[in-house]
XYZ file of C-alpha atoms in Angstrom:
325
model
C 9.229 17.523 -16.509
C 8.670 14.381 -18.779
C 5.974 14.223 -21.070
C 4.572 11.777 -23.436
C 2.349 13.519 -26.336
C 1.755 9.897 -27.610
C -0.308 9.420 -24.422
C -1.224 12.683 -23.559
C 0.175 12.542 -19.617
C 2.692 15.015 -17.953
C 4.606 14.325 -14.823
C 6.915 17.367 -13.304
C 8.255 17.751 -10.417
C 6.470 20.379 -7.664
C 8.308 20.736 -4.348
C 10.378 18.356 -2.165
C 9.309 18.356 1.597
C 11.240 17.107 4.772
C 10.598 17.559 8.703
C 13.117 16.852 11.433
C 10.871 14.222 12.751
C 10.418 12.572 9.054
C 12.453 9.658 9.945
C 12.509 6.945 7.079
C 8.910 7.726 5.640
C 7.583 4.215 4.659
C 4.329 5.124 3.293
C 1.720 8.307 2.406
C -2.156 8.033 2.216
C -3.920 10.744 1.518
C -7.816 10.834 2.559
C -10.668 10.614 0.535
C -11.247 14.113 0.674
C -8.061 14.680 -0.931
C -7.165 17.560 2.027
C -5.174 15.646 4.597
C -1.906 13.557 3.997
C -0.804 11.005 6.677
C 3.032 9.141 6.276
C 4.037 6.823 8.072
C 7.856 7.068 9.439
C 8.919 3.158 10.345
C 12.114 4.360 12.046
C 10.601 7.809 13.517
C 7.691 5.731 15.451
C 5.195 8.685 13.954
C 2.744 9.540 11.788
C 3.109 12.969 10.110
C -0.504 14.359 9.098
C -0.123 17.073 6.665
C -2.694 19.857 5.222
C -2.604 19.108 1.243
C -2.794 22.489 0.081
C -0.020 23.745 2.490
C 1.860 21.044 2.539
C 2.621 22.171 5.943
C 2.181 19.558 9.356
C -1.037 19.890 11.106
C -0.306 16.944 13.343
C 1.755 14.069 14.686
C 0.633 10.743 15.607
C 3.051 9.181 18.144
C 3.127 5.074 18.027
C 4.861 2.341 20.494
C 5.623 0.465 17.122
C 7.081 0.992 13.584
C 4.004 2.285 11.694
C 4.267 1.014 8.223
C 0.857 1.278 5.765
C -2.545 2.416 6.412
C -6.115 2.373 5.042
C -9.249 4.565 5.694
C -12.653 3.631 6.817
C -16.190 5.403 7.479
C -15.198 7.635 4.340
C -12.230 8.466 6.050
C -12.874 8.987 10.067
C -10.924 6.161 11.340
C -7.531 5.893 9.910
C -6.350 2.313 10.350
C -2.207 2.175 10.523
C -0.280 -1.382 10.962
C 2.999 -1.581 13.393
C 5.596 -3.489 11.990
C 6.691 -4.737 15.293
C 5.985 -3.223 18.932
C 8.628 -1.908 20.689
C 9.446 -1.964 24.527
C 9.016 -4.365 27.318
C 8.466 -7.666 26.005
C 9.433 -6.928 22.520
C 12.967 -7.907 22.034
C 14.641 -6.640 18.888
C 14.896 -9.160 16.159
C 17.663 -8.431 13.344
C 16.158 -11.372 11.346
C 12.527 -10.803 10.329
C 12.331 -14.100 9.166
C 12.631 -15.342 12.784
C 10.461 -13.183 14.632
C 7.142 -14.303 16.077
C 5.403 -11.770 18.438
C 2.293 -10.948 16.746
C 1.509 -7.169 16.273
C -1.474 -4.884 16.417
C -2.923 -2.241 14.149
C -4.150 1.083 15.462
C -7.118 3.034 14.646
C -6.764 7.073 14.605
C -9.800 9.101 15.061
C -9.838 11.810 13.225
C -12.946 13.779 15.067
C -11.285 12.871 18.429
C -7.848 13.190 17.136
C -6.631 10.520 18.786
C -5.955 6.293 19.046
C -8.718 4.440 19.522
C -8.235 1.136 19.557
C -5.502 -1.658 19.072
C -6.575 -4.568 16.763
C -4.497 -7.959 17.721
C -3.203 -9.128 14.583
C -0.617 -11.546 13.443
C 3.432 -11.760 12.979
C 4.430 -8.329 11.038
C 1.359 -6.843 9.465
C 1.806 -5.150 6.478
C -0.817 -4.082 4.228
C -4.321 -3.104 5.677
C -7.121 -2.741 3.194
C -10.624 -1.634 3.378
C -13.366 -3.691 1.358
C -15.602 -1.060 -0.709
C -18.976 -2.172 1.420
C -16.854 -0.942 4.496
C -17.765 -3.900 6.370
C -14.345 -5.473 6.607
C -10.663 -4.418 7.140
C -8.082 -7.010 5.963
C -4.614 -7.149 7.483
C -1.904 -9.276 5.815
C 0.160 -10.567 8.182
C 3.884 -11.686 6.875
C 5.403 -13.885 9.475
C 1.641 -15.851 9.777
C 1.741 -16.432 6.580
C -2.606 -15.157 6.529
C -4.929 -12.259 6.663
C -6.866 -10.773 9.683
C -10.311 -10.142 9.507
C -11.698 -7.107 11.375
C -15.092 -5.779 11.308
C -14.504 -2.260 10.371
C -17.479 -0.930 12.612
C -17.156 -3.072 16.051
C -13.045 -3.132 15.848
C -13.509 -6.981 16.305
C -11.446 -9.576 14.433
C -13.432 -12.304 12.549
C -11.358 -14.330 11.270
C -7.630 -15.108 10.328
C -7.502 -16.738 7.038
C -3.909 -19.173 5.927
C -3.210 -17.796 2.698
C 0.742 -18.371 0.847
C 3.978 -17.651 2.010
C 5.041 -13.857 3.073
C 1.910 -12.195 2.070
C 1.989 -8.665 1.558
C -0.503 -6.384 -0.472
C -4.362 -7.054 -0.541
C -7.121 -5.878 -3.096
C -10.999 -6.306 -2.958
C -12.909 -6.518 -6.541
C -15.247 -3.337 -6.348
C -18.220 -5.582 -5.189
C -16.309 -6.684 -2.015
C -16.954 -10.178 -3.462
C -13.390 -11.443 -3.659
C -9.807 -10.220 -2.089
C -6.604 -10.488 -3.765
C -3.689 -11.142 -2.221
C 0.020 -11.684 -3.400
C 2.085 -13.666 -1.608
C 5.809 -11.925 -1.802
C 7.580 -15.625 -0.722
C 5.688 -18.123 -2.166
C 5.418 -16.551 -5.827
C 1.518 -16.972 -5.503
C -1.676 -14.826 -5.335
C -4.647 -16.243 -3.133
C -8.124 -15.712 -3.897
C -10.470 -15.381 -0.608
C -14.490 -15.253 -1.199
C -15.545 -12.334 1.003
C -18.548 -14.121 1.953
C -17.559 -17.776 3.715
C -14.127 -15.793 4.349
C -12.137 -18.780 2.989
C -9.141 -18.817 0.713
C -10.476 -20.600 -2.651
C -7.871 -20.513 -4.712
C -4.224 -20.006 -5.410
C -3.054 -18.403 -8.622
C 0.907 -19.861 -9.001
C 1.321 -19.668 -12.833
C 3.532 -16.550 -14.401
C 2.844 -14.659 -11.304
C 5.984 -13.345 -11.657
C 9.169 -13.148 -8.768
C 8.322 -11.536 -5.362
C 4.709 -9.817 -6.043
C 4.820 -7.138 -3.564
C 1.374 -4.594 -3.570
C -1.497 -5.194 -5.885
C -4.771 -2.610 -6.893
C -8.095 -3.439 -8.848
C -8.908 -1.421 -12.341
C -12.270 0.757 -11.323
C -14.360 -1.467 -13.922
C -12.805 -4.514 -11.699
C -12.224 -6.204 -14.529
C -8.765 -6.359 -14.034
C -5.755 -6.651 -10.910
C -2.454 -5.126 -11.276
C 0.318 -5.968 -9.328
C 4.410 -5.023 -9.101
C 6.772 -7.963 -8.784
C 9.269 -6.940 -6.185
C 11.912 -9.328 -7.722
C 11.878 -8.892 -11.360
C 11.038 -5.450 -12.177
C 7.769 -6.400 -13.768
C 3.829 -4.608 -13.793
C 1.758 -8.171 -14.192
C -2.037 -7.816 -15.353
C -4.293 -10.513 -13.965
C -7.632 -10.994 -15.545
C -10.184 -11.344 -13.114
C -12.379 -13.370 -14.700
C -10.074 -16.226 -16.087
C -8.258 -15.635 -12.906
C -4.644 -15.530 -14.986
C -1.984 -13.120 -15.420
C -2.395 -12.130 -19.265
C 0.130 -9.248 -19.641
C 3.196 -7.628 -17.985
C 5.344 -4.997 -18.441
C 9.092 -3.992 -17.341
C 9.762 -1.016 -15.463
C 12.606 0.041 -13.255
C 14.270 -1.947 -10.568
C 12.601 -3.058 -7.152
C 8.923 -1.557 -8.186
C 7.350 -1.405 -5.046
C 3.833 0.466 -3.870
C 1.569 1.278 -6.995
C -1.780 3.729 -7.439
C -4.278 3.972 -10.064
C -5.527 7.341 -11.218
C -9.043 8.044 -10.851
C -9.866 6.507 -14.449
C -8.253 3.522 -14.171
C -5.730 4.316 -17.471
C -2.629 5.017 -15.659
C -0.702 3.395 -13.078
C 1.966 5.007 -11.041
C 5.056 2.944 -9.961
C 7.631 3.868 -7.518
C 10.936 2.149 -8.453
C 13.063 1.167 -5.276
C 16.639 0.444 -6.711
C 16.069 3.243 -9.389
C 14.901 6.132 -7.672
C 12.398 6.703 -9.911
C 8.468 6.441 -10.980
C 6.963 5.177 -13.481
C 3.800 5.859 -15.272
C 2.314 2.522 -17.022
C -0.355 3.077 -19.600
C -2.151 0.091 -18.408
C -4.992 -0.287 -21.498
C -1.455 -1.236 -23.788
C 0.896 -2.262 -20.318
C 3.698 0.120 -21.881
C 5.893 2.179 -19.467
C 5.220 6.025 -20.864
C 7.249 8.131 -18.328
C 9.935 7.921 -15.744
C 10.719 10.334 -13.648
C 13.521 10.385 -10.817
C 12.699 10.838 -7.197
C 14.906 11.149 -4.193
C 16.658 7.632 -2.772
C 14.478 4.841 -2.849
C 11.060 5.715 -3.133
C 8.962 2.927 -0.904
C 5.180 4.819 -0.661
C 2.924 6.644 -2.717
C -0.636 8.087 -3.279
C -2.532 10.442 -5.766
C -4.964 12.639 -4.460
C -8.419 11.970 -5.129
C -9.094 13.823 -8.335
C -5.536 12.815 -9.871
C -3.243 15.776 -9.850
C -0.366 15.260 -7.317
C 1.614 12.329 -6.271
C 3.188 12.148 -3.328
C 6.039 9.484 -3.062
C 7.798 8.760 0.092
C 11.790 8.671 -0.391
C 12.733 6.365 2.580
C 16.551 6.845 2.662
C 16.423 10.684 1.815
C 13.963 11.082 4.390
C 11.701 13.280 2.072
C 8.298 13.607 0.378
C 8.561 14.364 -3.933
C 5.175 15.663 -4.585
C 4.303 15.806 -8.361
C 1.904 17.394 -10.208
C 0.055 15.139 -12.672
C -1.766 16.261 -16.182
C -3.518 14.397 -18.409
């Protein structure tokens, strides 16, 4: 257990899960109700849904592609999951990501039905799928397209695909759906895309920092935060000026981020280290590390703030942590 009395915040380590069909676990949402975990195995082709409380599996969700993040809509009904790539007929393994070009889809669990829904056509390797806060859109960041789907998150239909910079990755909507975020993990950029006209109206390029990877708004909105892939940095943009105004080093490779429910602390899951990180982000100082299995990729806190789950993609495990503050 590490603790910082400075800033009053204890991480320690609860239980370590695994499953036989826990096959490279990319990433772990848990749902708004804070009882149902769902990760998402990229090699294992499944979705492992587990009861909270249990921590036992209550359900598999079987995929024809490599399921890699997801988002929730309709306060958590529809669970929206993006495949990497499809595989089968027509889908001819590509070693070189760079090079591939068969656009994707993104499914859409039911979780009254219990079943896939729907398949949303998106673009070349979707990655990150976010939810705007009005629940009228779900954006899809597409890597290989270089731009962001569009889907209406009521009729399933896609709007719009919008150009934004090069590789684009994670995606964050300011609290009044007004504005997404996006970083852009190959051009070293962040576009800024007004909700409304759903048009990319700016690009952020300066001290953005190398390889920004998965970005999250404070609750006031008043500021994003986003980990820089290639440097080992936690950058603070300021929404307002629209410029990065702070940044702090943590361990090596930081990938997926979370907030906790008050917006103070952000948790950081360190690839290369095997480790996360707890940033106080008020005075962007690292106050904890703690070490997790081999390289952590995914993680969520549950709704009120007390566990962490973080997905160890070459141990094949789940390190679920219990948070105090």
């Amino acid at each position: 257990m590490l603790i910082s009395l400075l800033f009053m915040v204890t991480i320690s380590l609860d239980t370590v899960i695994s499953h036989p069909q826990m096959v490279a676990p990319k990433s772990v949402y848990i749902s708004p109700d804070g009882k149902t975990a769902y990760v998402n195995n990229l090699e294992g082709m499944n979705t492992l849904i587990f009861d909270v409380v249990t921590r036992k599996v209550k359900g598999v969700i079987k995929h024809i592609g490599k399921p890699v993040e997801s988002c929730f809509s309709e306060g958590g009904r529809y669970v929206w999951i993006s495949y990497y790539r499809l595989i089968g007929k027509g889908y001819p393994p590509c070693p070189n990501w760079r090079e591939y070009k068969i656009p994707s889809v993104v499914a859409v669990y039911d979780t009254v039905k219990k079943a896939l829904v729907r398949k949303v056509k998106v673009g070349v390797i979707p990655k990150i799928i976010e939810a705007s806060p009005d629940g009228k859109y779900v954006f899809v960041s597409n890597w290989n397209s270089h731009s962001v789907t569009v889907v209406d998150a009521e009729t399933f239909e896609v709007k719009e695909e919008i150009k934004v910079g090069w590789v684009p990755r994670g995606v964050a909507f300011t609290n009044d759906s007004r504005f997404a975020y996006v970083v852009n993990m190959g051009g070293f950029t962040i576009s800024k895309i007004d909700v409304d006209s759903l048009k990319a109206v700016k690009v952020i390029s300066k001290a953005v920092g190398n390889r920004p990877r998965h970005i999250v708004a404070t609750p006031d909105s008043n500021y994003m935060l986003f980990s820089c892939h290639g440097d080992g940095y936690i950058r603070k943009l300021d929404i307002k000026a629209d410029s990065i105004i702070d940044k702090v080093k943590v361990g090596h490779q930081p990938r997926t981020i979370t907030l906790d429910p008050s917006g103070r602390y952000l948790f950081v899951v360190n690839y290369k280290s095997n480790s996360v990180s707890i940033v106080d982000v008020d005075l962007m100082t690292e106050v904890a590390e703690e070490k997790t299995g081999l390289k952590p990729v995914g993680c969520d806190l549950t709704p009120d703030g007390g566990e962490l789950w973080v997905t160890d993609y070459s141990s094949g495990s789940i390190h679920i942590y219990k948070i105090q503050y």
